[in-house]
Coordinates of C-alpha atoms in Angstrom, one line a residue:
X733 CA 55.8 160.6 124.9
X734 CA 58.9 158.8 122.9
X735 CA 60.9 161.9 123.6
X736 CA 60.4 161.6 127.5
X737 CA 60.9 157.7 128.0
X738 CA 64.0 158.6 126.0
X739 CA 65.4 161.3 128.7
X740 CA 63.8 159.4 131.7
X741 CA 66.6 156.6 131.0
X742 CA 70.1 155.9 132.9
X743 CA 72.6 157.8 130.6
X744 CA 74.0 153.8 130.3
X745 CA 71.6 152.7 129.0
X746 CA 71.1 155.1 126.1
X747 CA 75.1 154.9 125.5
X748 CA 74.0 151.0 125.1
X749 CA 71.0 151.6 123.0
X750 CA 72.9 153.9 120.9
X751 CA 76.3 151.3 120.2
X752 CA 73.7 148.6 119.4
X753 CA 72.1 151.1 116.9
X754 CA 75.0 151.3 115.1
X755 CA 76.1 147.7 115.9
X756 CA 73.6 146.4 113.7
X757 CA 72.9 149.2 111.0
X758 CA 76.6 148.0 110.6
X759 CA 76.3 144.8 110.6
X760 CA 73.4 144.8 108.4
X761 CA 75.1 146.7 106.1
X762 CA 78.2 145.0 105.5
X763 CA 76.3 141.6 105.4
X764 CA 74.0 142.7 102.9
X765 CA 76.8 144.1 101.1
X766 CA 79.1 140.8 100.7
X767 CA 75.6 138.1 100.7
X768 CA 73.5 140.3 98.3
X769 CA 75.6 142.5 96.1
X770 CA 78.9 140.8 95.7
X771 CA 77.9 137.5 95.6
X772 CA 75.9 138.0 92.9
X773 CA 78.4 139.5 90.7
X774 CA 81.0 137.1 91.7
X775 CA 79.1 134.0 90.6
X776 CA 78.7 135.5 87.3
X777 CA 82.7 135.5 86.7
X778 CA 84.1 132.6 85.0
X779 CA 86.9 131.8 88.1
X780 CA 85.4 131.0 91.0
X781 CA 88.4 132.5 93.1
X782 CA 86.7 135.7 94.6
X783 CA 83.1 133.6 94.9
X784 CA 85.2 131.6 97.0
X785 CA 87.4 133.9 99.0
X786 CA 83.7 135.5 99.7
X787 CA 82.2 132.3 101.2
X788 CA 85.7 131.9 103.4
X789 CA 85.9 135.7 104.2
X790 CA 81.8 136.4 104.9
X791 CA 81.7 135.4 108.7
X792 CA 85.2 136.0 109.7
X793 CA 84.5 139.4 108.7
X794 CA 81.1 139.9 110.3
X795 CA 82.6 138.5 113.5
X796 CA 86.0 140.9 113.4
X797 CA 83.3 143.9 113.2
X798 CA 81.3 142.6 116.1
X799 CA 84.7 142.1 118.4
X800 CA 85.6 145.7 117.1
X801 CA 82.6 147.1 117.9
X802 CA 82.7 145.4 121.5
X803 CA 86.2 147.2 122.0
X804 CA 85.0 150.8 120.7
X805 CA 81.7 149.9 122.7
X806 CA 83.9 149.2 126.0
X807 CA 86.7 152.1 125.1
X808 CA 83.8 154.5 125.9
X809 CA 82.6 153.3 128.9
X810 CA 85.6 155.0 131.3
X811 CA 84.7 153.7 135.1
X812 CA 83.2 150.3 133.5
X813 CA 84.4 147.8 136.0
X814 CA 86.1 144.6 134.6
X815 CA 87.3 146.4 131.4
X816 CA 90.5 145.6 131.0
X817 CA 89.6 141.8 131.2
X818 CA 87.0 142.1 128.3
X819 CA 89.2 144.0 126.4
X820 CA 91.9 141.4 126.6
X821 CA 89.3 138.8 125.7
X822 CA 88.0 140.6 122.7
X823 CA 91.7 140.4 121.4
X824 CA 92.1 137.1 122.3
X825 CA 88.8 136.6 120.3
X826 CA 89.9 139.2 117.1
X827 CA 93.2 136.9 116.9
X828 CA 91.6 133.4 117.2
X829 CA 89.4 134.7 114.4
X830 CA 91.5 136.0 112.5
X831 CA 94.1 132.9 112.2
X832 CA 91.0 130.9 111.7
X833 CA 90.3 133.5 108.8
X834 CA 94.7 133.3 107.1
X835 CA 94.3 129.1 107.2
X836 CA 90.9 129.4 105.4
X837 CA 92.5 131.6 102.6
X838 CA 96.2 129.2 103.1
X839 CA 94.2 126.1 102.4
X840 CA 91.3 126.9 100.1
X841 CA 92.1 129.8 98.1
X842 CA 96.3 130.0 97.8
X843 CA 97.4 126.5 97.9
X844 CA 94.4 125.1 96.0
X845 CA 95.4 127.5 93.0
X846 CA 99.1 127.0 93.4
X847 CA 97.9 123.3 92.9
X848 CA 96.1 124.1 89.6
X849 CA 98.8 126.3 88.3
X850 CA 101.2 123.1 89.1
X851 CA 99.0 120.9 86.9
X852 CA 99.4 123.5 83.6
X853 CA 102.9 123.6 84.2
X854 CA 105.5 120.6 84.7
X855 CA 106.7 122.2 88.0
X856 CA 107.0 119.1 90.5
X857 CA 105.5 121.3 93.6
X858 CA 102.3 119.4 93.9
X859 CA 103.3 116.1 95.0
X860 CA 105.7 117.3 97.8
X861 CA 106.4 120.8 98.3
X862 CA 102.5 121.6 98.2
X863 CA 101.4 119.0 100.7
X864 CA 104.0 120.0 103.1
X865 CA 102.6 123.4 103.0
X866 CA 99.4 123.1 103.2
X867 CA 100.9 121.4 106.5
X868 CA 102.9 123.3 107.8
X869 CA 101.8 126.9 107.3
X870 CA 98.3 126.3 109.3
X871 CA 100.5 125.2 112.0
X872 CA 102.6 128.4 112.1
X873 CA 99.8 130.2 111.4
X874 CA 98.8 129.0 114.7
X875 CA 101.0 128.8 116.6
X876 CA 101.4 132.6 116.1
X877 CA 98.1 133.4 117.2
X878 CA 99.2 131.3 120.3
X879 CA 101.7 133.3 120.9
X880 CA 99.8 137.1 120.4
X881 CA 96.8 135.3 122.8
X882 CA 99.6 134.2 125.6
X883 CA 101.3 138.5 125.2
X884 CA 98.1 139.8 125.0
X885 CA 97.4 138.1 129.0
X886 CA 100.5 139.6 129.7
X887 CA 102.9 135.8 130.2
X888 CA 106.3 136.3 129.8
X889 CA 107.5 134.3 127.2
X890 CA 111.3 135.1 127.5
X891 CA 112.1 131.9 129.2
X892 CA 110.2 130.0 126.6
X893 CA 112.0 131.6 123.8
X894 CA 115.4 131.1 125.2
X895 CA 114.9 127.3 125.9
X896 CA 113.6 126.7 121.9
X897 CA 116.0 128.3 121.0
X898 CA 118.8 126.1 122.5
X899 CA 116.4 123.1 121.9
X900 CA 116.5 123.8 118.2
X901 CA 120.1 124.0 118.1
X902 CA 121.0 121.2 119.4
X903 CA 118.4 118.8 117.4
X904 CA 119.6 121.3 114.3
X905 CA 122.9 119.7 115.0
X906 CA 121.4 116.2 115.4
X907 CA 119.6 116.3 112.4
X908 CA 122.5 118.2 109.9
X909 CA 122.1 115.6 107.0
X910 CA 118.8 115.1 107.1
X911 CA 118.2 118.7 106.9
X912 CA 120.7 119.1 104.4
X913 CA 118.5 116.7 102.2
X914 CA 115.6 118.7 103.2
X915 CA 116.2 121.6 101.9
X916 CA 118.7 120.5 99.1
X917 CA 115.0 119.0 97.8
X918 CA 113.4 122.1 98.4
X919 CA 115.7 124.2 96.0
X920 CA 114.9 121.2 93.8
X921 CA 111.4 121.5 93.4
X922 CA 112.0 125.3 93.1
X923 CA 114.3 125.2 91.0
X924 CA 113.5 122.6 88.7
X925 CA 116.0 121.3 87.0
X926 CA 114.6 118.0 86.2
X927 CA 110.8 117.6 85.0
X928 CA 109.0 114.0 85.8
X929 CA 110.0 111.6 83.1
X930 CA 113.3 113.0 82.3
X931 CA 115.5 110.6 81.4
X932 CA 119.1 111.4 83.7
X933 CA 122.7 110.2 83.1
X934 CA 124.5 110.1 86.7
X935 CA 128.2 110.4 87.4
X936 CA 128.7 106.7 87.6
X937 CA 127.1 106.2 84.2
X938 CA 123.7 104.7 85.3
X939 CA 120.6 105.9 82.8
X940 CA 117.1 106.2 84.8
X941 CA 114.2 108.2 84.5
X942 CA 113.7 110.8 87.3
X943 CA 110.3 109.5 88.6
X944 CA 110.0 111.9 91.7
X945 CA 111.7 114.3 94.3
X946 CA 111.1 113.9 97.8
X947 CA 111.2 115.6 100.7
X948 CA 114.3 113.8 101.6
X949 CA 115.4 111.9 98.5
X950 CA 114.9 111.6 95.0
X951 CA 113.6 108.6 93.3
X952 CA 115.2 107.3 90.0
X953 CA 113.8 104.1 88.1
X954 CA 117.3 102.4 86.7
X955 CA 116.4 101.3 83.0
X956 CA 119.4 98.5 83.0
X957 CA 118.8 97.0 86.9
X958 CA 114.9 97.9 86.4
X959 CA 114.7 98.9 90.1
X960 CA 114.5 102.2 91.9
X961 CA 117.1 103.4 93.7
X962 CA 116.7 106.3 96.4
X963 CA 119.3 109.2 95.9
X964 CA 120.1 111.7 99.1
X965 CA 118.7 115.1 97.7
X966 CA 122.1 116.5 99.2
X967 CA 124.1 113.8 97.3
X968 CA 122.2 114.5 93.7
X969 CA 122.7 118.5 94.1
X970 CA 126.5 117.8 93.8
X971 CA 126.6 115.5 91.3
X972 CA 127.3 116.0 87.6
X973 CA 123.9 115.4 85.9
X974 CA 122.9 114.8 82.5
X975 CA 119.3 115.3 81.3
X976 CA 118.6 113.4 78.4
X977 CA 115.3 114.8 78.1
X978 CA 112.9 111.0 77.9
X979 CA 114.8 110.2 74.3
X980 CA 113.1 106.8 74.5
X981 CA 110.7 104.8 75.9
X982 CA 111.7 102.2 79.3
X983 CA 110.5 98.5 79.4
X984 CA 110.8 96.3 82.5
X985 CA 112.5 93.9 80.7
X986 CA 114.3 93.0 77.4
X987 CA 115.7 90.0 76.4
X988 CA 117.7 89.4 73.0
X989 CA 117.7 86.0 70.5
X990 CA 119.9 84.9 67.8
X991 CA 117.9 83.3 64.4
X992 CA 119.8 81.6 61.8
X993 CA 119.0 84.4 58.4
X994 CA 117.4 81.6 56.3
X995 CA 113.8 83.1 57.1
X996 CA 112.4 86.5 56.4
X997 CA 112.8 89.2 58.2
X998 CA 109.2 90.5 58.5
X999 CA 108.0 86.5 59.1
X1000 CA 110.3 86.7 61.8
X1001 CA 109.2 89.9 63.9
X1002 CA 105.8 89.0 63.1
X1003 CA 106.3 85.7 64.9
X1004 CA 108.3 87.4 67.5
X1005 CA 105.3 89.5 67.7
X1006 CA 102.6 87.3 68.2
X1007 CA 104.9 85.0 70.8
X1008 CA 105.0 87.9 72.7
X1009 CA 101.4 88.9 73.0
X1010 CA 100.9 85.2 73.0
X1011 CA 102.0 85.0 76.5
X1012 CA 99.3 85.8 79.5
X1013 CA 101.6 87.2 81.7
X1014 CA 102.7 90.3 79.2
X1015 CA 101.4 93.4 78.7
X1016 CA 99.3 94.3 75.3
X1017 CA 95.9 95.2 73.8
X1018 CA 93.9 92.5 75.4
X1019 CA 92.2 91.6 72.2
X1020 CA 95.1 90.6 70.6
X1021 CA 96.3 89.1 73.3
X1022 CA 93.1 86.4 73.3
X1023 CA 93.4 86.2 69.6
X1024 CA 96.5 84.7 69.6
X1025 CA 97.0 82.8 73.3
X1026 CA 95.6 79.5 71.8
X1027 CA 98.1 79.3 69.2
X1028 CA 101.5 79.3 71.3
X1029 CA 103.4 77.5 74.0
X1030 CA 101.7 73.9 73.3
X1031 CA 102.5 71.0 75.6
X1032 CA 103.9 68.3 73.6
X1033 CA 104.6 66.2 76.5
X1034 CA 101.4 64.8 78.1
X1035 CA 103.5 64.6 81.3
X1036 CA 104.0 67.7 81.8
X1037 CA 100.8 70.2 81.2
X1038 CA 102.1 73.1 83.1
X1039 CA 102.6 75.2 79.6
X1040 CA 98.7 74.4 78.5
X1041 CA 97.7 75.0 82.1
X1042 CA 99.5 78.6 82.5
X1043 CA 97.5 79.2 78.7
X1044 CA 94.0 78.1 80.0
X1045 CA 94.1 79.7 83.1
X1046 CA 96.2 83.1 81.5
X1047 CA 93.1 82.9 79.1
X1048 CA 90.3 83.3 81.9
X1049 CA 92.6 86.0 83.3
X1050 CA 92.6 87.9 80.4
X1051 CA 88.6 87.6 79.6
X1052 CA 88.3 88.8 83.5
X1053 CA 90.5 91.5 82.8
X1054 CA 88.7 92.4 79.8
X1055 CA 85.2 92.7 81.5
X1056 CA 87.4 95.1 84.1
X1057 CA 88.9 97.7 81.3
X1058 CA 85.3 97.8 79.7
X1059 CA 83.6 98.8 83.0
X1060 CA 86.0 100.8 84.0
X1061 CA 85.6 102.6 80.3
X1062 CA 82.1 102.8 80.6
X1063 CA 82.6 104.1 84.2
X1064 CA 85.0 106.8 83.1
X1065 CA 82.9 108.0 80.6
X1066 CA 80.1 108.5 82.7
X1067 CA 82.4 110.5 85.2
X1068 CA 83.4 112.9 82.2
X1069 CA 79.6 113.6 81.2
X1070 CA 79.2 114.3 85.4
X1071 CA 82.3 116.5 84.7
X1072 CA 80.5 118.6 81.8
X1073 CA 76.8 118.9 84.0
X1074 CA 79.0 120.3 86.8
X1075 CA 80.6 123.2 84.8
X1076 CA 77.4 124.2 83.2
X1077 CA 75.7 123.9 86.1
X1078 CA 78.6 126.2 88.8
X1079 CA 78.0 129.0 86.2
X1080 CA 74.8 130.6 88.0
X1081 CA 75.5 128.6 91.6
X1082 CA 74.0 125.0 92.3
X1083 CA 70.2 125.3 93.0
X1084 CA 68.1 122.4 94.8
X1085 CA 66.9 121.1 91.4
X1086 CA 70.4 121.2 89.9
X1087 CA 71.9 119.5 93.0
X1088 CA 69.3 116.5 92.8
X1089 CA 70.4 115.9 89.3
X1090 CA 73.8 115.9 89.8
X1091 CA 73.0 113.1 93.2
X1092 CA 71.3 111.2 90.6
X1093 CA 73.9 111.0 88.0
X1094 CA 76.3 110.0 90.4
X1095 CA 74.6 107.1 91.8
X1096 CA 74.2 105.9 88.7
X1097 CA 77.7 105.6 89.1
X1098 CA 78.0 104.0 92.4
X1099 CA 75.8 101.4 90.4
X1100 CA 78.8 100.5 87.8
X1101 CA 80.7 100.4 90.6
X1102 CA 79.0 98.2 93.0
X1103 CA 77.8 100.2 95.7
X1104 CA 74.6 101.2 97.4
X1105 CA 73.8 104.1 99.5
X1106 CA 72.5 103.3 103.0
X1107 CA 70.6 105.7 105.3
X1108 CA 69.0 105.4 109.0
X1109 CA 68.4 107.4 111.9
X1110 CA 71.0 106.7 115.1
X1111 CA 69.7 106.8 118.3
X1112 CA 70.8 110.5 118.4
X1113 CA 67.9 111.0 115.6
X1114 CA 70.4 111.8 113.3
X1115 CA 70.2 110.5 109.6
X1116 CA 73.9 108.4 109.1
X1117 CA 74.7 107.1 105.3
X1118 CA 77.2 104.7 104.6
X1119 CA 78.2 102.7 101.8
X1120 CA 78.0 99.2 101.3
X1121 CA 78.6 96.8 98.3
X1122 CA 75.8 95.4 96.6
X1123 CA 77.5 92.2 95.7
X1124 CA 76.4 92.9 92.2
X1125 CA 78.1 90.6 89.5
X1126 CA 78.3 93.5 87.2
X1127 CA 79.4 96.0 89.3
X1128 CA 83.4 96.9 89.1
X1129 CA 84.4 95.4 92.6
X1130 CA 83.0 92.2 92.1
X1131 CA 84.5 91.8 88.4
X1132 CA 87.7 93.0 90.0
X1133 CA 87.4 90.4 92.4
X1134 CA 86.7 87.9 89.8
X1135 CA 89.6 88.6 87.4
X1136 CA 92.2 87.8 90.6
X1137 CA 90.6 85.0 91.6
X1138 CA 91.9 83.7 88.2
X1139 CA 94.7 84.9 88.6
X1140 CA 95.6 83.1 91.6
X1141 CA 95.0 79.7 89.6
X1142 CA 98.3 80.5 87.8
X1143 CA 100.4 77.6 88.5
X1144 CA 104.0 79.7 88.1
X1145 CA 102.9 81.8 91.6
X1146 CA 104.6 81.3 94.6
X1147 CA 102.9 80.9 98.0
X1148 CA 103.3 84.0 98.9
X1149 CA 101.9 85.6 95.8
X1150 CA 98.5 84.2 97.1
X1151 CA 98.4 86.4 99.9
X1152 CA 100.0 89.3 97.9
X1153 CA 97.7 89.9 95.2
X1154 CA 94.4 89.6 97.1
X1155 CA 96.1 91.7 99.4
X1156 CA 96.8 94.3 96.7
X1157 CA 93.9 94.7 95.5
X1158 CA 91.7 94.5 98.4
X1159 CA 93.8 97.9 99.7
X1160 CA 92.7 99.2 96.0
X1161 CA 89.0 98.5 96.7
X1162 CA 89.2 100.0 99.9
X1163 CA 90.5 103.3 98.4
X1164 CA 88.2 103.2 95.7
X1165 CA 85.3 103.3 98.3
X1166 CA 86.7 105.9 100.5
X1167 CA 87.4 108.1 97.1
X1168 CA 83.5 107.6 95.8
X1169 CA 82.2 108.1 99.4
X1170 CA 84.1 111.3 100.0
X1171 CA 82.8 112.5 97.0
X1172 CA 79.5 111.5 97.2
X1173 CA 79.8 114.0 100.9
X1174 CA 80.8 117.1 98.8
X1175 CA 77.9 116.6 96.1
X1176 CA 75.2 115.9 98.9
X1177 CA 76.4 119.0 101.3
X1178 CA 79.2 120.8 99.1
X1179 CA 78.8 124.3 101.7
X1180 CA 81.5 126.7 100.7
X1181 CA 83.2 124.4 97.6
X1182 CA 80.1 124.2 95.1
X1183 CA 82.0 125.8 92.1
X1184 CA 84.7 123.1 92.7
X1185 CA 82.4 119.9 92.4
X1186 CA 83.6 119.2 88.3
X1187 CA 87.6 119.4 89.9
X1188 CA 86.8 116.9 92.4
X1189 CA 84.6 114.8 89.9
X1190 CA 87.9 115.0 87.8
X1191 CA 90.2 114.0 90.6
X1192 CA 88.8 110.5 90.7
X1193 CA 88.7 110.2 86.9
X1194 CA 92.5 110.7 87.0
X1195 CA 92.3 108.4 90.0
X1196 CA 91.0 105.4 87.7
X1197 CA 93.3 105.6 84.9
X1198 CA 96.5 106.5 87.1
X1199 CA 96.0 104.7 90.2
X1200 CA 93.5 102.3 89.7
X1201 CA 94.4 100.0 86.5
X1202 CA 96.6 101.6 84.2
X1203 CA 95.8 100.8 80.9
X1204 CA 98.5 102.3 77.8
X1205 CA 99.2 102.0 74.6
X1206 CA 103.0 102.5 75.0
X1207 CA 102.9 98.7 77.3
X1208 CA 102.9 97.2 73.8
X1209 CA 105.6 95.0 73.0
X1210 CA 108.3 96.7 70.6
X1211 CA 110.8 93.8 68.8
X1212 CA 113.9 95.0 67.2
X1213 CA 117.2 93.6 64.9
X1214 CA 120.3 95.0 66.9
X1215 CA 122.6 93.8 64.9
X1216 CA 123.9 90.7 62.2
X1217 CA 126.3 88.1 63.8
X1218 CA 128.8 86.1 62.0
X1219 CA 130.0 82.4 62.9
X1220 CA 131.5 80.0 61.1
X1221 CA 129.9 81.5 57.8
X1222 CA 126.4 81.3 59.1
X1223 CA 124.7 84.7 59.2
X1224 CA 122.5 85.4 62.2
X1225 CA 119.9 88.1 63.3
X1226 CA 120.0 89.0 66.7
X1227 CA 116.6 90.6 67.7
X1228 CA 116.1 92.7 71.0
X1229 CA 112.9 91.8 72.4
X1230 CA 111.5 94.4 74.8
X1231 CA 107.8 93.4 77.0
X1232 CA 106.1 94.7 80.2
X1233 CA 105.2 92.0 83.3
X1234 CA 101.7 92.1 84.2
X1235 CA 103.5 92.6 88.0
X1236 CA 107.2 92.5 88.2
X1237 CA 106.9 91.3 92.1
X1238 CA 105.5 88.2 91.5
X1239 CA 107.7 85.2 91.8
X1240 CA 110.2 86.9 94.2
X1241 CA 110.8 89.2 91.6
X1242 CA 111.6 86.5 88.9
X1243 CA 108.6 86.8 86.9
X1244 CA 110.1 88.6 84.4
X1245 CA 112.8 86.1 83.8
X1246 CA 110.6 83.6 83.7
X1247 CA 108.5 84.7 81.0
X1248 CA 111.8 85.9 79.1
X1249 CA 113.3 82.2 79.1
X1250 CA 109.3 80.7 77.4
X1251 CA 109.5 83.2 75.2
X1252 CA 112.7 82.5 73.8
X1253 CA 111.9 78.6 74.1
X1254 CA 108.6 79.4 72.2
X1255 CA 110.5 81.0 69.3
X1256 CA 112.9 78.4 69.0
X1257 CA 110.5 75.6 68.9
X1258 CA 108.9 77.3 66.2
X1259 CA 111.5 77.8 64.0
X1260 CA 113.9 74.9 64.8
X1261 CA 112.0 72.7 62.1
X1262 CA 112.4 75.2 59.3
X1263 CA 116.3 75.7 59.6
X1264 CA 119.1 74.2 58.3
X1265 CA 121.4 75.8 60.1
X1266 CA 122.4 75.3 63.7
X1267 CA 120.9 77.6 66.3
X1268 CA 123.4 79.0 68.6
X1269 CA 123.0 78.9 72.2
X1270 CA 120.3 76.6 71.8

């Protein structure tokens, strides 16, 4: 009965009947294949590049063999009306797809490992050369398929090419030095001559530490001006440069003193010392820092209190600032012990119960932070989750908040400083929200990018230390005898006295000065009463 339905039908038909047969014993194959034995295996390796090439490749492949199968499927069909039309649309199709397919790998797979292979070695590709392409390649990548789609429907593209070509030309021209700089900083990167946090010597004698090469220029922090200065990546590649290779450590600013020798030495740098960390507007170990503010810069005139106000209001300040470093501590901590439930967990692959855990360990973080989760359905009954601050006073925005609100009480800021610092750290906040929020996306719906949850995880980690509030060792002030001065048979130490500003901008860029000259005036009036010999300079 089978038998004669089957020779009773339209020769079409069965050539139909028999493509789609193969069609999807095909297609079944190759999907059970990649979903159900490689996937498998591939999550059982300890790099998750081939799990993930496999989630990028899996549908781009199924839908190449179903455009291929079309063509084969139309190929036999000889008097098929319309054929040459489908065919050209099937390649249109098998090239969309497959440039779809090359950014995929570009962007998920090649430049994400160049990136980690950049972060084990002290190549400078990542910052620059990386970004610009991931970029650009997509875009050629493109544009390419573009241009095989536009031959493939038979347009003549002669004209085209003639006219870019004079067009590029002519703005080649234009732009000569600029694209002398861009690819005199390309060769840099490549190259590498220079590794972040060398210390250079340039032809005109200026020391600076090389702090990052552009696109364009390079970027140099001057140890003697303390400023940056931007250097043409054309104009460094000719110069005479030497690396000193970071022999020291940089300060924003030093200052030096002369003491009569009648004291001790060690009395002397200790006092030096303590002035220092003393002051509320240097960098230090907080702790020490609020040991010692009450002891220094005393007002002795009642008239003018603006020493013992810059102390009280320093002092706040600093006990903000130390609620700040101890949340973000305890906030850092708890993203390393998310960091070390990811990697156990990516092993096998995420399952529902793992994910949930994972949710639940970061919004205990979002807690330390200050922010809630809100969900409700829009009018298109689609659940939509933003983020919102819960105005907690615990939580690390409002404590943020807190410490520069103090900070704007300090009576040496300028008018402008008011707006500035808010300002600043408002923009922080902001970032800090985005940041969470776009992670909190990949853990609640990470698709293809599961095994990568503990590098993202890790990403804002880095982000707090680096980005948000720095917070090292090496901002510690470091005092120093540079050499012994005679005059008029008095002997005198001079001491170099080097300090970080809590924000060199402040004060149209005078801070620094400013806290230089009370230092020095602190030391003096300390000493003065103790020495019989005159004080030079004083």
């Amino acid at each position: 009965m089978l038998k004669e339905f089957w020779f009773s039908l339209n020769p079409l038909y069965i050539f139909i009947l028999q493509h789609l047969g193969v069609y999807l014993g095909g297609f079944l194959l190759i999907y059970g294949f990649l979903f159900f034995l490689l996937r498998p295996l591939f999550r059982s390796l300890e790099r998750d590049i081939a799990l993930v090439t496999l989630n990028i490749s899996g549908y781009p492949l199924l839908s190449i063999f179903t455009f291929f199968n079309l063509k084969f499927t139309l190929y036999d069909l000889e008097n098929f009306v319309g054929k040459d039309i489908l065919q050209k649309i099937l390649n249109a199709c098998l090239i969309v797809v497959i440039s779809y397919w090359l950014v995929a790998i570009i962007k998920k797979v090649i430049i994400y490992y160049l990136k980690q292979y950049t972060k084990q070695s002290e190549v400078m590709w990542d910052d620059v050369l990386l970004p610009l392409v991931e970029a650009v390649l997509p875009v050629m990548v493109f544009l390419l398929g573009g241009v095989f789609v536009l031959n493939n429907f038979g347009v003549d593209l002669t004209g085209i090419w003639v006219a870019l070509g004079g067009a590029t030309f002519i703005i080649g021209f234009a732009l000569k030095d600029i694209l002398a700089n861009f690819f005199s900083g390309i060769v840099l990167l490549i190259d590498t001559p220079f590794q972040f946090g060398d210390v250079l010597r340039l032809e005109d004698g200026s020391i600076g530490m090389l702090c990052r090469i552009g696109v364009r220029v390079t970027q140099i922090y001057l140890f003697n001006h303390h400023c940056d200065i931007y250097i043409p990546n054309s104009v460094l590649q000719n110069q005479n440069i030497t690396n000193l290779s970071r022999p020291t450590s940089y300060y924003y600013y030093s200052t030096t003193i002369e003491i009569p020798a009648e004291l001790e030495v060690d009395y002397l740098k200790s006092l030096i010392t303590e002035t220092v960390l003393a002051h509320p507007d240097t960098l230090a170990d907080i702790e020490k820092k609020i040991a010692l503010i009450d002891r220094f810069y005393l007002c002795e005139e009642e008239t003018n209190n603006s020493l013992t106000e810059q102390q009280i209001s320093g002092k706040n300040r600093l006990l903000a600032e130390q609620k700040v470093n101890i949340k973000l501590q305890e906030i850092e901590e708890f993203l390393e012990a998310l960091v070390i439930t990811l990697q156990f967990a990516e092993k096998g692959g995420l399952t529902s119960e793992e994910l949930e855990n994972i949710y639940q360990e970061y919004q205990e973080i979002l807690v330390l932070i200050g922010l809630n989760i809100n969900s409700e359905i829009n009018t298109d009954n689609l659940l939509n989750t933003t983020f919102a601050e819960s105005q907690a006073p615990d939580g690390l925005i409002e404590l943020v908040r807190e410490w520069y609100r103090f900070w704007l009480k300090d009576p040496n800021l300028k008018e402008e400083d008011l707006y500035l610092i808010p300002q600043e750290w408002e923009r922080k906040i902001t970032l800090l929200k985005k940041r969470t929020y776009r992670l909190y996306q990949k853990i609640t719906n990470p698709q293809l990018e599961e095994t990568r949850l503990d590098d993202y995880v890790l990403e804002l980690s880095d982000w707090f230390k680096s980005r948000f509030k720095e917070r090292k060792k090496w901002q510690d002030p470091q005092i120093w005898i540079t050499a012994l001065n005679h005059d008029e048979g008095f002997l005198y130490y001079e001491f170099k006295i080097n300090f970080f500003v809590d924000d060199i901008k402040l004060e149209y860029g005078k801070r620094g000065d400013r806290i230089a000259s009370q230092i020095n005036q602190e030391i003096l009036r300390i000493v003065k009463p103790y020495l019989n010999i005159p004080l030079r300079n004083a």
